[in-house]
Structure formats: structure tokens, C-alpha cells
Tab-separated table of C-alpha atoms in Angstrom:
chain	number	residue	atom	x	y	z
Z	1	UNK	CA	102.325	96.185	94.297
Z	2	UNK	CA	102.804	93.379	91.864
Z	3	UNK	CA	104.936	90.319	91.805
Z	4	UNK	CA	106.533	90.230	88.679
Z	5	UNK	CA	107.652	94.307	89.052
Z	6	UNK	CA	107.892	95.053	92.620
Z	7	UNK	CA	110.712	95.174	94.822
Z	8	UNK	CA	111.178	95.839	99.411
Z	9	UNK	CA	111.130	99.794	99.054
Z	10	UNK	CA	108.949	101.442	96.111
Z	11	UNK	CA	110.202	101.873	92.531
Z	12	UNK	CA	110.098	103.189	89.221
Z	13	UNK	CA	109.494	100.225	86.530
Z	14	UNK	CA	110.442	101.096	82.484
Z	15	UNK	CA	106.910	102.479	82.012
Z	16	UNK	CA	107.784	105.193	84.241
Z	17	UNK	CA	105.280	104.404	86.543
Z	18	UNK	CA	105.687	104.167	90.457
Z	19	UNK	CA	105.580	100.277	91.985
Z	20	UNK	CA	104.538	99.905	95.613
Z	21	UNK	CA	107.069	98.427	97.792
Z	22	UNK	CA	105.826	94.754	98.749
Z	23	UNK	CA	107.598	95.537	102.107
Z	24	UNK	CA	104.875	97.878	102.242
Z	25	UNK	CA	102.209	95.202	102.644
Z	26	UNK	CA	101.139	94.376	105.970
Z	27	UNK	CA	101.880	90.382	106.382
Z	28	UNK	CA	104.420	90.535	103.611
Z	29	UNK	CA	108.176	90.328	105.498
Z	30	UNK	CA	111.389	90.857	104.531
Z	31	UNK	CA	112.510	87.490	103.794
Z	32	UNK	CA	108.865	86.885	101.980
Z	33	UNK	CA	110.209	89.719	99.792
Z	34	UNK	CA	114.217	88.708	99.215
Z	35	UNK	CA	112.282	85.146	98.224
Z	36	UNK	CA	110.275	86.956	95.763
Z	37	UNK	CA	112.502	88.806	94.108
Z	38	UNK	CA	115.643	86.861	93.746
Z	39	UNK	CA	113.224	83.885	92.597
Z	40	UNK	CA	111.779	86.379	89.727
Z	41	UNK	CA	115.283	86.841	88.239
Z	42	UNK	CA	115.491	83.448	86.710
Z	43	UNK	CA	112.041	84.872	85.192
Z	44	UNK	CA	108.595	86.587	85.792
Z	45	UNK	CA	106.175	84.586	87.368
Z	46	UNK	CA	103.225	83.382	84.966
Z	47	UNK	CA	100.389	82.696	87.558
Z	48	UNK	CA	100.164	82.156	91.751
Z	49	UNK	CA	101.297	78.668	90.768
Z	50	UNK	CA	103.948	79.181	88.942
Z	51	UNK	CA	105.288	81.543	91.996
Z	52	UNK	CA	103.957	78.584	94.480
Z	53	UNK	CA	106.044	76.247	92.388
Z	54	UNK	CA	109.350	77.772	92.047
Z	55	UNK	CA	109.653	79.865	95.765
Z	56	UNK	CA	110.798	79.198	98.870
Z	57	UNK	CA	106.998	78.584	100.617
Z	58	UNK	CA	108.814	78.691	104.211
Z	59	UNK	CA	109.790	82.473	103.204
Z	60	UNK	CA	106.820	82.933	101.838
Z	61	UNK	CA	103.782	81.856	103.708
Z	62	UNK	CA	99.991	81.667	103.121
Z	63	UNK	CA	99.105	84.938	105.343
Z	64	UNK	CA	101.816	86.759	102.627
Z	65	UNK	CA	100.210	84.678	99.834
Z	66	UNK	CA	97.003	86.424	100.984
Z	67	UNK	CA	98.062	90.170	101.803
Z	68	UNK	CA	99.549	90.183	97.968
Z	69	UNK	CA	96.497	88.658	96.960
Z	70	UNK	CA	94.144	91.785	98.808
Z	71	UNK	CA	97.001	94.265	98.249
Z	72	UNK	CA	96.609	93.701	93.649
Z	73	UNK	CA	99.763	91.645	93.916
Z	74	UNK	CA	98.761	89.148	91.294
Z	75	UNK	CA	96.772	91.469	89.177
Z	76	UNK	CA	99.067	90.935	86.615
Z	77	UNK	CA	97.891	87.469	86.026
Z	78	UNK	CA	95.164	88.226	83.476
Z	79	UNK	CA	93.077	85.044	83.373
Z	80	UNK	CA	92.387	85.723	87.753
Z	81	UNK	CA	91.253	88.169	89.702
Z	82	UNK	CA	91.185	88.991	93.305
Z	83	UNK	CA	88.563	86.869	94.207
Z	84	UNK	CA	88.908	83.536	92.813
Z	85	UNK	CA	92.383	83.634	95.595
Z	86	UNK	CA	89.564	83.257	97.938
Z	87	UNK	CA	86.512	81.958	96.840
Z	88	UNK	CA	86.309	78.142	98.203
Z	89	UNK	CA	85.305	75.395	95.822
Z	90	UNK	CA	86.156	71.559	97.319
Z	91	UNK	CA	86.751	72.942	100.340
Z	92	UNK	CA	89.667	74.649	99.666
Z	93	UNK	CA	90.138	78.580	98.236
Z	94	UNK	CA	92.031	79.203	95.187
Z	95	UNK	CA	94.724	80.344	97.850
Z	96	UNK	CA	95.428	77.086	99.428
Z	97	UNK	CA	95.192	74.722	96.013
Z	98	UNK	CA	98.561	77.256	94.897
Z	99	UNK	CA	100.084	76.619	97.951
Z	100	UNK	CA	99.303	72.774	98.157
Z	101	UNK	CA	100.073	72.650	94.389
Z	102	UNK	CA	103.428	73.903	95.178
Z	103	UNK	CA	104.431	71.690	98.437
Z	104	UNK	CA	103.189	69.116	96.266
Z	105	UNK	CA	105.812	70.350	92.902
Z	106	UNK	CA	108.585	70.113	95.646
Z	107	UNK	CA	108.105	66.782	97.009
Z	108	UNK	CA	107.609	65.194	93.480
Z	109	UNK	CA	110.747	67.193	92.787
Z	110	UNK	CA	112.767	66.088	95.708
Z	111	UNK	CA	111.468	62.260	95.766
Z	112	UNK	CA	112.919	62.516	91.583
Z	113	UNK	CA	116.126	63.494	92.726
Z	114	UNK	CA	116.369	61.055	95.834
Z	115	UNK	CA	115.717	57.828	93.922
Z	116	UNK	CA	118.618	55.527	93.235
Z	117	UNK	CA	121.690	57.276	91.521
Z	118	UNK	CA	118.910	60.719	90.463
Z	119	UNK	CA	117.950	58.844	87.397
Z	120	UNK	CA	114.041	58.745	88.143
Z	121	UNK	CA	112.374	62.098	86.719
Z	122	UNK	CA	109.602	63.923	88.482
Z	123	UNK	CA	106.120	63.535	86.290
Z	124	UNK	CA	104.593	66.608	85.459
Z	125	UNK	CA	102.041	68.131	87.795
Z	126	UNK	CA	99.151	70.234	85.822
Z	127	UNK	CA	98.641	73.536	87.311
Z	128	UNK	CA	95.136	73.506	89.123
Z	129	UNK	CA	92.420	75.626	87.727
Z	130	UNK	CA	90.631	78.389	89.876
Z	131	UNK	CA	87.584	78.324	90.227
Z	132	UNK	CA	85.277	80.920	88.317
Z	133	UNK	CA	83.499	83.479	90.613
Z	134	UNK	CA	81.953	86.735	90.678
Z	135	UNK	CA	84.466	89.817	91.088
Z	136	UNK	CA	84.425	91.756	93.974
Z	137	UNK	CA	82.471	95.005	93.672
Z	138	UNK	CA	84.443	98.172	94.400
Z	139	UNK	CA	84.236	99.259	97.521
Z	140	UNK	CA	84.790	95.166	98.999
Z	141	UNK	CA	88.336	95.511	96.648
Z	142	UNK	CA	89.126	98.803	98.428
Z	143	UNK	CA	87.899	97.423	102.004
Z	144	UNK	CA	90.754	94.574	101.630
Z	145	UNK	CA	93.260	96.777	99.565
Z	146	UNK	CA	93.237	99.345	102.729
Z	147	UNK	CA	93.458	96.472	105.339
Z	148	UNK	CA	96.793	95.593	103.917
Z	149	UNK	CA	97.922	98.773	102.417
Z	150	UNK	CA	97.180	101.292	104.515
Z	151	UNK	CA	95.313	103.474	101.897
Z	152	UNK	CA	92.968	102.988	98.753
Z	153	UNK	CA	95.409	102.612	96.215
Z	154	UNK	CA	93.795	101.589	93.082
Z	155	UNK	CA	90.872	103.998	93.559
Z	156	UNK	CA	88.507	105.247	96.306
Z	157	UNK	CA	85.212	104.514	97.340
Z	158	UNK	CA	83.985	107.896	96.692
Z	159	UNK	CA	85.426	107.655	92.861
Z	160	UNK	CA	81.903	105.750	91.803
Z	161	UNK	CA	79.837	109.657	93.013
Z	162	UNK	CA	82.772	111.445	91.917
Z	163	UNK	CA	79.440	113.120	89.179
Z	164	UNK	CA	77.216	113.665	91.855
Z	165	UNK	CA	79.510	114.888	94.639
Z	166	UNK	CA	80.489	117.739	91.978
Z	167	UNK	CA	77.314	118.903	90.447
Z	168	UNK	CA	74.748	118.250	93.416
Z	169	UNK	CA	76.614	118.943	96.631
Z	170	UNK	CA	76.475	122.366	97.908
Z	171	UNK	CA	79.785	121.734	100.004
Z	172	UNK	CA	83.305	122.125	98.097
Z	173	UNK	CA	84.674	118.287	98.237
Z	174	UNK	CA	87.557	119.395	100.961
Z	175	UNK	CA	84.648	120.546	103.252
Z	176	UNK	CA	83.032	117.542	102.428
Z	177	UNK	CA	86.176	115.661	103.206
Z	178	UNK	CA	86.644	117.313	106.310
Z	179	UNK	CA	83.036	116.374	107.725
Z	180	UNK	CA	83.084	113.018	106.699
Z	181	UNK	CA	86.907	112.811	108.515
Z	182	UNK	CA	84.807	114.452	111.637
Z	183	UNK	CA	82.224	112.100	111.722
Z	184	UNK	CA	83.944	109.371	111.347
Z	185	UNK	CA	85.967	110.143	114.034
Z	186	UNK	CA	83.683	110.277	116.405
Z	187	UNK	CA	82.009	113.589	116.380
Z	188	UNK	CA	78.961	114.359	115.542
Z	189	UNK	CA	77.026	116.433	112.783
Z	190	UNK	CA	76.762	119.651	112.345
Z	191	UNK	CA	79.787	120.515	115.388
């Protein structure tokens, strides 16, 4: 899924390449995604604050803020990844300085237009900056990616043995596949 591509129900995008559906995303609703969307047609969205700035935040809420965030739906900003949305500096994650930063852009936008006759202009708010942090490793990406997805999307934690698994195992990877499946749900080895 991404932000700036994405639509409800999945798509093709100009590259050719499929988009997940946001209203695939567990914690992601319908209105989260109409408020999305129709926002992104006066323009794509340049970082999470730019989107926290310019949508509706009572469509779109902090647990939808954070599903995109696990599900890669910001990945497009290149100067974040998924981390920073949640790594806590001051007390507050990355997540909750967008969404504060943008409650904050519509008040200072509201109290401009609200003083006497609308001639008082709102002063600039700087985007915050999030704070630097270590990426997640692989298989913590895919843990959160599944949570909200439903599946390993962007790879799968057997990818990083992918050598091993095919030059060392003596089982064909299905019959692997099948006794990990087995095991993990609930039988035990070697039945």
C-alpha cells in the first residue's frame, strides 16, 4: 500500500505494477480511505506531515496513521522509514508529533481565518523533524507488515535462508513448507 498511489480496492499504477488496496489494511476504514484519496488529488503527499496537515484527522485517526505506517504506507517518503513513526524521542513517537503537528496546522489555520474581517494570516508552522533511529531488521518489518496485512508482502522471513534452504536441506521447500505449516499448527514432529 502507499499513500500517494493507493486507492479502497487494489490497483494497477502507470508502472504497471499492482497497489494494495488501503481498505485492505486492518485499522484503515472506509472513510480513512475516501479522506485519503480525495485529499491526494489536489496533490501527492510529500511526508506524514504534509498528509497530517492537509486531511481530515477525524477520518483519519492515529490507529490508521499507524496500520499505514506497519503496512509500508509511507515508504514512499524517502528521508523516513518505518521506524522513526514509532520510535519515541520527548516523549512522543514520530507518529504522534505528525498528528499533533497537524491539529496544530488547523487551529493556526482556523484562528487566521476567524480574526476580525479574515485579514490576520496564519504564521508558518515548520514541519517537525523525526527523530533518527535504527531500522527495523527484517523479520520485526514482516512481524508488523503481517499484523496489518494479513500476509508478508514485501518479502518473507524465510527470503534471508532462501541459499541455505536450497543447497543444504534434504527436503524439497513445499515439504518443508508443509512441516513447518504442521508444526506450527499444533502438531508435532515427525507425525
Amino acid at each position: 500500500p502507499d499513500v500517494n498511489e493507493s486507492y479502497y480496492k487494489f490497483t494497477v499504477n502507470e508502472r504497471g505494477a499492482i497497489r494494495f488496496g488501503i481498505g485492505a489494511v486492518k485499522g484503515v476504514g472506509a472513510g480513512a480511505v475516501d479522506a485519503i484519496v480525495q485529499t491526494r488529488q489536489s496533490g501527492l503527499y510529500k511526508s506524514v506531515f504534509d498528509m497530517a496537515k492537509r486531511i481530515d484527522l477525524r477520518a483519519v485517526n492515529k490507529k490508521a496513521f499507524e496500520s499505514l505506517a506497519y503496512a509500508g504506507g509511507f515508504d514512499s517518503f524517502e528521508s523516513t522509514h518505518r521506524a522513526q513513526y514509532f520510535h519515541a524521542e520527548d516523549n512522543s513517537t514520530g507518529m504522534e508529533k505528525a498528528i499533533r503537528f497537524g491539529q496544530r496546522y488547523k487551529e493556526n489555520e482556523n484562528s487566521a481565518q476567524a480574526s476580525l474581517f479574515g485579514a490576520g494570516e496564519a504564521a508558518e508552522l515548520p514541519e517537525p523533524v523525526l527523530a533518527p533511529c535504527p531500522q527495523w531488521g527484517l523479520i520485526e518489518k514482516l512481524k508488523y507488515e503481517k499484523d496489518v496485512i494479513g500476509i508478508y508482502l514485501t518479502s518473507h522471513p524465510l527470503d534471508t535462508y532462501r541459499f541455505e534452504i536450497e543447497h543444504f536441506c534434504q527436503l524439497a521447500s513445499i515439504e518443508l513448507a508443509r512441516t513447518f505449516a504442521h508444526i506450527s499448527a499444533g502438531g508435532k514432529q515427525g507425525e
